Amino acid sequence: LNVTTQKKYNPYLLELAGVFDYNRVFSKREVKQYSYGGAISRVIDNSFTLISINTVIYSSYHKPDDTNEDDPFYQFKWLKKEIRNSIRMKLPVWIVGHIPPGTETYGYTQLWHAKYVKSYLSIVQHPRLGRHIAAQIFGHVHAEEIRTMENAPEGAGPIFTIGSISPVYYNNPSFRAIEYDGAR
């Protein structure tokens, strides 16, 4: 995925957003959000805000190397704005993405470039913003894990990594259904 921060949309993401639009998965606002950088936010049943971020761009293995960008697609700036909007609406936030920040479970290598981990943690561990994040949910590592942040503010939820339906890494294929109680 080429990072096209200075452009109005990313050609690859625009094509994908078109499929989501055609199948009525995304609203027009979400099509526009996704076409730019691969992220969307949506309020679910007036109970919480689901924020889906594009974590592929932070990967240590992302090609082409775009680490010259401090905030690819201005996603960190956008994430802070979306969390603040949720706080104003008095809604907790769930953040979802593919690749989690931190260390890879099998090879113990860093999954994201260090500067992106630092930027992300400055948001999710922020005393005002982080306590409104009820959960962070990621995949990629092919393992069921519950992670906590070392400097998580009071009230911040855990990081869940979800197993895979593929047995590629000798894991037991699995999936997880998550229910949310609006009472928190």
Coordinates of N, CA and C in Angstrom, one line a residue:
L1 N 0.8 -1.2 0.0 CA 0.0 0.0 0.0 C 0.9 1.2 0.0
N2 N 0.8 2.0 -1.0 CA 1.5 3.3 -1.1 C 0.8 4.3 -0.2
V3 N 1.6 5.0 0.6 CA 1.1 6.1 1.5 C 1.0 7.3 0.6
T4 N -0.2 7.8 0.5 CA -0.5 9.0 -0.3 C -1.1 10.1 0.5
T5 N -0.4 10.5 1.6 CA -0.9 11.5 2.5 C -1.3 12.8 1.9
Q6 N -0.6 13.2 0.9 CA -0.8 14.5 0.3 C -1.8 14.5 -0.8
K7 N -2.4 13.4 -1.1 CA -3.5 13.3 -2.1 C -4.8 13.2 -1.5
K8 N -5.8 13.5 -2.3 CA -7.2 13.5 -1.8 C -7.7 12.1 -1.5
Y9 N -7.2 11.1 -2.2 CA -7.6 9.7 -2.0 C -6.5 8.8 -2.4
N10 N -6.5 7.6 -2.0 CA -5.5 6.6 -2.3 C -6.2 5.7 -3.4
P11 N -5.6 5.5 -4.6 CA -6.3 4.7 -5.6 C -6.7 3.3 -5.2
Y12 N -5.9 2.6 -4.5 CA -6.2 1.2 -4.0 C -7.3 1.3 -3.0
L13 N -7.2 2.2 -2.0 CA -8.3 2.2 -1.0 C -9.6 2.7 -1.6
L14 N -9.5 3.6 -2.6 CA -10.7 4.1 -3.3 C -11.5 2.9 -3.9
E15 N -10.7 2.0 -4.6 CA -11.3 0.8 -5.2 C -12.0 -0.1 -4.2
L16 N -11.3 -0.3 -3.0 CA -11.9 -1.1 -2.0 C -13.1 -0.4 -1.4
A17 N -13.1 0.9 -1.2 CA -14.2 1.6 -0.7 C -15.4 1.5 -1.6
G18 N -15.1 1.5 -2.9 CA -16.2 1.3 -3.9 C -16.9 0.0 -3.7
V19 N -16.2 -1.1 -3.4 CA -16.8 -2.4 -3.2 C -17.7 -2.3 -1.9
F20 N -17.1 -1.7 -0.9 CA -17.9 -1.6 0.4 C -19.2 -0.7 0.1
D21 N -19.0 0.3 -0.7 CA -20.2 1.1 -1.0 C -21.2 0.4 -1.8
Y22 N -20.8 -0.3 -2.8 CA -21.7 -1.1 -3.7 C -22.5 -2.1 -2.9
N23 N -21.8 -2.7 -1.9 CA -22.5 -3.8 -1.1 C -23.1 -3.2 0.2
R24 N -23.2 -1.8 0.2 CA -23.9 -1.1 1.3 C -23.3 -1.4 2.7
V25 N -22.0 -1.6 2.7 CA -21.4 -1.8 4.0 C -21.0 -0.5 4.6
F26 N -20.6 0.5 3.8 CA -20.2 1.8 4.3 C -21.2 2.9 3.9
S27 N -21.3 3.9 4.8 CA -22.1 5.1 4.4 C -21.2 5.9 3.5
K28 N -21.8 7.0 2.9 CA -21.0 7.9 2.0 C -19.9 8.5 2.8
R29 N -20.1 8.9 4.1 CA -19.0 9.5 4.9 C -17.9 8.5 5.1
E30 N -18.2 7.2 5.3 CA -17.2 6.2 5.6 C -16.5 5.9 4.3
V31 N -17.1 5.9 3.1 CA -16.5 5.7 1.8 C -15.4 6.8 1.7
K32 N -15.7 8.0 2.0 CA -14.7 9.1 1.9 C -13.6 8.9 2.8
Q33 N -13.9 8.6 4.1 CA -12.8 8.4 5.1 C -11.9 7.2 4.6
Y34 N -12.5 6.1 4.3 CA -11.7 4.9 3.9 C -10.9 5.2 2.6
S35 N -11.4 5.9 1.7 CA -10.7 6.1 0.4 C -9.4 6.9 0.6
Y36 N -9.4 7.7 1.7 CA -8.2 8.5 1.9 C -7.1 7.7 2.5
G37 N -7.4 7.0 3.6 CA -6.3 6.4 4.4 C -6.6 5.0 4.9
G38 N -7.8 4.4 4.6 CA -8.1 3.1 5.1 C -8.6 3.0 6.5
A39 N -9.1 4.1 7.0 CA -9.7 4.1 8.4 C -11.1 4.7 8.4
I40 N -11.9 4.2 9.3 CA -13.3 4.7 9.4 C -13.7 4.8 10.9
S41 N -14.7 5.6 11.2 CA -15.3 5.5 12.5 C -16.8 5.5 12.4
R42 N -17.4 4.8 13.3 CA -18.9 4.6 13.3 C -19.4 4.5 14.7
V43 N -20.5 5.2 15.0 CA -21.2 5.1 16.2 C -22.1 3.8 16.1
I44 N -22.0 2.9 17.1 CA -22.8 1.7 17.1 C -23.9 1.8 18.1
D45 N -25.1 1.8 17.6 CA -26.3 1.7 18.4 C -26.3 2.8 19.5
N46 N -25.7 3.9 19.3 CA -25.6 5.0 20.3 C -25.0 4.5 21.6
S47 N -24.2 3.5 21.5 CA -23.6 2.9 22.7 C -22.1 3.1 22.7
F48 N -21.4 3.0 21.6 CA -20.0 3.2 21.6 C -19.5 3.6 20.2
T49 N -18.3 4.1 20.0 CA -17.8 4.5 18.7 C -16.7 3.4 18.4
L50 N -16.9 2.8 17.2 CA -16.0 1.9 16.7 C -15.0 2.6 15.7
I51 N -13.8 2.6 16.0 CA -12.8 3.3 15.2 C -11.9 2.2 14.6
S52 N -11.9 2.1 13.3 CA -11.1 1.1 12.6 C -9.9 1.8 12.0
I53 N -8.7 1.5 12.4 CA -7.5 2.2 11.9 C -6.7 1.3 11.0
N54 N -6.0 1.9 10.1 CA -5.1 1.2 9.1 C -3.8 1.0 9.8
T55 N -3.5 -0.2 10.3 CA -2.2 -0.4 10.9 C -1.2 -1.0 10.0
V56 N -1.5 -1.4 8.8 CA -0.6 -2.0 7.9 C 0.5 -1.0 7.6
I57 N 0.1 0.3 7.6 CA 1.1 1.4 7.2 C 2.2 1.6 8.3
Y58 N 1.9 1.0 9.5 CA 2.9 1.2 10.6 C 3.8 0.0 10.7
S59 N 3.5 -1.1 10.0 CA 4.3 -2.3 10.1 C 5.8 -2.2 9.8
S60 N 6.5 -2.9 10.6 CA 8.0 -3.0 10.3 C 8.3 -3.6 9.0
Y61 N 7.4 -4.3 8.4 CA 7.6 -4.9 7.1 C 6.9 -4.2 6.0
H62 N 6.3 -3.1 6.2 CA 5.5 -2.4 5.2 C 6.4 -2.0 4.0
K63 N 6.0 -2.2 2.8 CA 6.7 -1.8 1.6 C 5.7 -1.0 0.7
P64 N 6.1 0.1 0.1 CA 7.4 0.7 0.3 C 7.6 1.3 1.6
D65 N 8.9 1.5 2.0 CA 9.2 2.1 3.3 C 8.8 3.6 3.3
D66 N 7.8 3.9 4.1 CA 7.3 5.3 4.2 C 7.6 5.9 5.6
T67 N 8.7 5.4 6.2 CA 8.9 5.9 7.6 C 9.4 7.4 7.6
N68 N 9.6 8.0 6.4 CA 9.8 9.4 6.4 C 8.6 10.2 6.8
E69 N 7.4 9.5 6.8 CA 6.2 10.2 7.2 C 6.0 10.0 8.7
D70 N 5.8 11.1 9.4 CA 5.6 11.0 10.8 C 4.2 10.6 11.2
D71 N 3.2 11.0 10.3 CA 1.8 10.6 10.5 C 1.2 10.2 9.2
P72 N 1.4 9.0 8.7 CA 0.9 8.6 7.4 C -0.6 8.8 7.4
F73 N -1.1 9.4 6.4 CA -2.5 9.7 6.2 C -3.1 10.6 7.3
Y74 N -2.2 11.2 8.1 CA -2.6 12.0 9.2 C -3.5 11.2 10.2
Q75 N -3.3 9.9 10.2 CA -4.2 9.0 11.0 C -4.1 9.3 12.5
F76 N -3.0 9.6 13.0 CA -2.9 9.8 14.5 C -3.7 11.1 14.8
K77 N -3.5 12.1 14.0 CA -4.3 13.4 14.2 C -5.8 13.1 14.1
W78 N -6.2 12.3 13.2 CA -7.6 11.9 13.0 C -8.1 11.1 14.1
L79 N -7.3 10.1 14.6 CA -7.7 9.3 15.7 C -8.0 10.1 17.0
K80 N -7.1 11.1 17.3 CA -7.3 12.0 18.4 C -8.7 12.7 18.3
K81 N -8.9 13.2 17.1 CA -10.2 14.0 16.8 C -11.4 13.1 17.0
E82 N -11.3 11.8 16.5 CA -12.4 10.9 16.7 C -12.7 10.5 18.1
I83 N -11.6 10.3 18.9 CA -11.8 10.0 20.3 C -12.4 11.2 21.0
R84 N -11.9 12.4 20.7 CA -12.5 13.6 21.4 C -14.0 13.8 21.0
N85 N -14.3 13.5 19.8 CA -15.8 13.6 19.4 C -16.6 12.6 20.2
S86 N -16.0 11.4 20.5 CA -16.7 10.4 21.3 C -16.9 10.8 22.7
I87 N -15.8 11.5 23.2 CA -15.9 12.0 24.6 C -17.0 13.0 24.7
R88 N -17.1 13.9 23.7 CA -18.2 14.9 23.7 C -19.6 14.3 23.7
M89 N -19.7 13.1 23.0 CA -20.9 12.4 22.9 C -21.1 11.5 24.1
K90 N -20.1 11.4 25.0 CA -20.2 10.6 26.2 C -20.3 9.1 25.8
L91 N -19.5 8.7 24.7 CA -19.5 7.3 24.3 C -18.1 6.8 24.4
P92 N -18.0 5.5 24.9 CA -16.7 4.9 24.9 C -16.2 4.5 23.5
V93 N -14.9 4.2 23.4 CA -14.3 4.0 22.1 C -13.8 2.5 22.1
W94 N -14.0 1.9 20.9 CA -13.3 0.6 20.6 C -12.4 0.9 19.4
I95 N -11.1 0.6 19.5 CA -10.2 0.7 18.4 C -10.0 -0.6 17.8
V96 N -10.1 -0.8 16.5 CA -9.8 -2.1 15.9 C -8.8 -1.9 14.8
G97 N -8.0 -2.8 14.5 CA -7.0 -2.8 13.5 C -6.4 -4.2 13.2
H98 N -5.7 -4.3 12.2 CA -5.1 -5.6 11.8 C -3.9 -6.0 12.7
I99 N -2.8 -5.2 12.5 CA -1.6 -5.5 13.2 C -1.5 -4.7 14.5
P100 N -1.3 -5.4 15.6 CA -1.3 -4.7 16.9 C 0.1 -4.0 17.1
P101 N 0.1 -3.0 17.9 CA 1.4 -2.4 18.3 C 2.1 -3.4 19.3
G102 N 3.4 -3.4 19.4 CA 4.1 -4.3 20.3 C 4.9 -5.4 19.6
T103 N 5.1 -6.4 20.3 CA 6.0 -7.5 19.9 C 5.2 -8.7 19.3
E104 N 5.7 -9.2 18.3 CA 5.1 -10.4 17.6 C 5.3 -11.6 18.5
T105 N 4.3 -12.4 18.6 CA 4.2 -13.5 19.6 C 5.2 -14.6 19.3
Y106 N 5.4 -15.0 18.1 CA 6.3 -16.1 17.8 C 7.7 -15.8 17.6
G107 N 8.0 -14.7 16.9 CA 9.5 -14.4 16.7 C 10.0 -13.3 17.6
Y108 N 9.1 -12.7 18.4 CA 9.5 -11.7 19.3 C 10.2 -10.5 18.6
T109 N 9.7 -10.1 17.5 CA 10.1 -8.9 16.7 C 9.1 -7.9 16.9
Q110 N 9.5 -6.6 16.7 CA 8.6 -5.5 16.8 C 7.7 -5.5 15.5
L111 N 6.4 -5.3 15.8 CA 5.4 -5.4 14.7 C 5.3 -4.0 14.0
W112 N 5.5 -2.9 14.7 CA 5.4 -1.6 14.1 C 6.8 -0.9 14.3
H113 N 7.0 0.1 13.4 CA 8.2 0.9 13.6 C 8.1 1.7 14.9
A114 N 9.1 1.8 15.6 CA 9.2 2.4 17.0 C 8.5 3.8 17.0
K115 N 8.7 4.6 16.0 CA 8.2 6.0 16.1 C 6.6 6.0 16.0
Y116 N 6.1 5.0 15.3 CA 4.6 4.9 15.2 C 4.0 4.3 16.5
V117 N 4.8 3.4 17.1 CA 4.3 2.9 18.5 C 4.3 4.0 19.4
K118 N 5.3 4.9 19.4 CA 5.4 6.0 20.4 C 4.2 7.0 20.1
S119 N 3.9 7.3 18.9 CA 2.8 8.2 18.5 C 1.5 7.6 19.0
Y120 N 1.3 6.3 18.7 CA 0.0 5.6 19.1 C -0.1 5.6 20.6
L121 N 0.9 5.2 21.3 CA 0.8 5.1 22.8 C 0.6 6.5 23.4
S122 N 1.1 7.5 22.7 CA 0.9 8.9 23.3 C -0.6 9.2 23.2
I123 N -1.4 8.6 22.4 CA -2.8 8.8 22.3 C -3.5 7.8 23.3
V124 N -3.3 6.5 23.2 CA -4.1 5.6 24.0 C -3.7 5.6 25.4
Q125 N -2.5 6.1 25.8 CA -2.1 6.2 27.2 C -2.3 7.7 27.7
H126 N -2.8 8.5 26.9 CA -3.0 9.9 27.3 C -4.1 9.9 28.4
P127 N -3.8 10.6 29.5 CA -4.7 10.6 30.7 C -6.2 10.9 30.4
R128 N -6.4 11.9 29.4 CA -7.8 12.3 29.1 C -8.4 11.4 28.0
L129 N -7.6 11.0 27.0 CA -8.2 10.3 25.9 C -8.2 8.8 26.2
G130 N -7.2 8.2 26.8 CA -7.0 6.8 27.0 C -8.1 6.2 27.9
R131 N -8.5 6.9 28.9 CA -9.5 6.3 29.8 C -10.9 6.1 29.1
H132 N -11.1 6.7 27.9 CA -12.3 6.5 27.2 C -12.3 5.4 26.2
I133 N -11.1 4.7 26.1 CA -10.9 3.6 25.2 C -11.2 2.3 25.9
A134 N -12.4 1.7 25.6 CA -12.9 0.6 26.4 C -12.1 -0.7 25.9
A135 N -11.7 -0.7 24.7 CA -11.0 -1.9 24.2 C -10.2 -1.6 22.9
Q136 N -9.2 -2.3 22.7 CA -8.4 -2.3 21.4 C -8.4 -3.7 20.9
I137 N -8.8 -4.0 19.7 CA -8.9 -5.3 19.2 C -8.1 -5.4 17.9
F138 N -7.2 -6.4 17.8 CA -6.3 -6.6 16.7 C -6.3 -8.1 16.3
G139 N -5.7 -8.3 15.2 CA -5.5 -9.7 14.7 C -4.0 -9.9 14.4
H140 N -3.7 -10.5 13.3 CA -2.4 -10.7 12.7 C -1.5 -11.7 13.4
V141 N -1.5 -11.8 14.8 CA -0.6 -12.6 15.5 C -1.0 -14.1 15.6
H142 N -2.2 -14.4 15.1 CA -2.7 -15.8 15.1 C -2.7 -16.4 16.5
A143 N -3.0 -15.6 17.5 CA -3.1 -16.1 18.8 C -4.1 -15.2 19.6
E144 N -4.7 -15.9 20.6 CA -5.7 -15.3 21.5 C -4.8 -14.7 22.6
E145 N -4.8 -13.4 22.8 CA -4.0 -12.8 23.8 C -4.8 -11.6 24.4
I146 N -4.5 -11.3 25.7 CA -5.0 -10.1 26.3 C -3.8 -9.4 26.8
R147 N -3.6 -8.2 26.3 CA -2.4 -7.4 26.6 C -2.9 -6.2 27.4
T148 N -2.0 -5.7 28.2 CA -2.3 -4.4 28.9 C -1.2 -3.5 28.6
M149 N -1.4 -2.2 28.8 CA -0.4 -1.2 28.5 C 0.2 -0.8 29.8
E150 N 1.5 -0.6 29.8 CA 2.3 -0.3 31.0 C 1.8 1.0 31.7
N151 N 1.5 2.0 30.9 CA 1.1 3.3 31.4 C -0.3 3.6 31.1
A152 N -1.2 2.7 31.1 CA -2.6 2.9 30.8 C -3.2 3.8 31.8
P153 N -4.0 4.7 31.4 CA -4.7 5.5 32.4 C -5.9 4.7 33.0
E154 N -6.3 5.1 34.2 CA -7.4 4.4 34.9 C -8.6 4.4 34.0
G155 N -9.2 3.3 33.9 CA -10.4 3.1 33.1 C -10.2 2.6 31.7
A156 N -8.9 2.6 31.3 CA -8.6 2.1 29.9 C -8.8 0.6 29.8
G157 N -9.4 0.2 28.7 CA -9.6 -1.2 28.5 C -8.3 -1.9 28.0
P158 N -8.4 -3.2 27.9 CA -7.2 -4.0 27.5 C -7.1 -4.0 25.9
I159 N -6.0 -4.6 25.5 CA -5.8 -4.9 24.1 C -6.0 -6.4 23.9
F160 N -6.9 -6.7 23.0 CA -7.2 -8.1 22.7 C -6.6 -8.4 21.3
T161 N -5.9 -9.6 21.2 CA -5.5 -10.1 19.9 C -6.4 -11.3 19.7
I162 N -6.9 -11.4 18.5 CA -7.8 -12.5 18.2 C -7.1 -13.5 17.3
G163 N -7.4 -14.8 17.6 CA -6.8 -15.9 16.9 C -7.2 -15.9 15.4
S164 N -6.7 -16.9 14.7 CA -7.0 -17.0 13.3 C -7.8 -18.2 13.0
I165 N -8.6 -18.1 11.9 CA -9.3 -19.3 11.5 C -8.4 -20.2 10.6
S166 N -7.2 -19.7 10.4 CA -6.2 -20.5 9.6 C -5.2 -21.1 10.6
P167 N -4.8 -22.4 10.4 CA -3.8 -23.0 11.2 C -2.4 -22.8 10.8
V168 N -2.1 -21.8 10.0 CA -0.8 -21.5 9.4 C 0.3 -21.7 10.4
Y169 N 0.2 -21.1 11.6 CA 1.3 -21.1 12.6 C 1.1 -22.2 13.7
Y170 N 0.5 -23.3 13.3 CA 0.2 -24.4 14.2 C -0.7 -24.0 15.4
N171 N -1.5 -23.0 15.2 CA -2.5 -22.7 16.2 C -3.8 -23.4 15.9
N172 N -4.6 -23.5 16.9 CA -5.9 -24.1 16.8 C -6.8 -23.0 16.1
P173 N -7.4 -23.3 15.0 CA -8.2 -22.3 14.3 C -9.3 -21.9 15.3
S174 N -9.6 -20.6 15.3 CA -10.6 -20.0 16.2 C -11.2 -18.8 15.7
F175 N -12.3 -18.3 16.3 CA -12.8 -17.0 16.0 C -13.4 -16.6 17.3
R176 N -13.7 -15.3 17.5 CA -14.2 -14.8 18.7 C -15.4 -13.9 18.4
A177 N -16.5 -14.1 19.1 CA -17.7 -13.3 19.1 C -17.6 -12.4 20.3
I178 N -17.8 -11.1 20.1 CA -17.7 -10.1 21.2 C -19.0 -9.4 21.3
E179 N -19.4 -9.4 22.6 CA -20.7 -8.7 22.9 C -20.3 -7.5 23.7
Y180 N -21.1 -6.5 23.6 CA -20.9 -5.2 24.3 C -22.1 -4.9 25.2
D181 N -21.8 -4.6 26.5 CA -22.9 -4.2 27.4 C -22.8 -2.7 27.5
G182 N -23.7 -2.0 27.0 CA -23.7 -0.5 27.0 C -23.6 0.1 28.4
A183 N -23.9 -0.7 29.4 CA -23.8 -0.2 30.8 C -22.3 0.0 31.2
R184 N -21.4 -0.6 30.5 CA -20.0 -0.6 30.7 C -19.6 -1.1 32.1

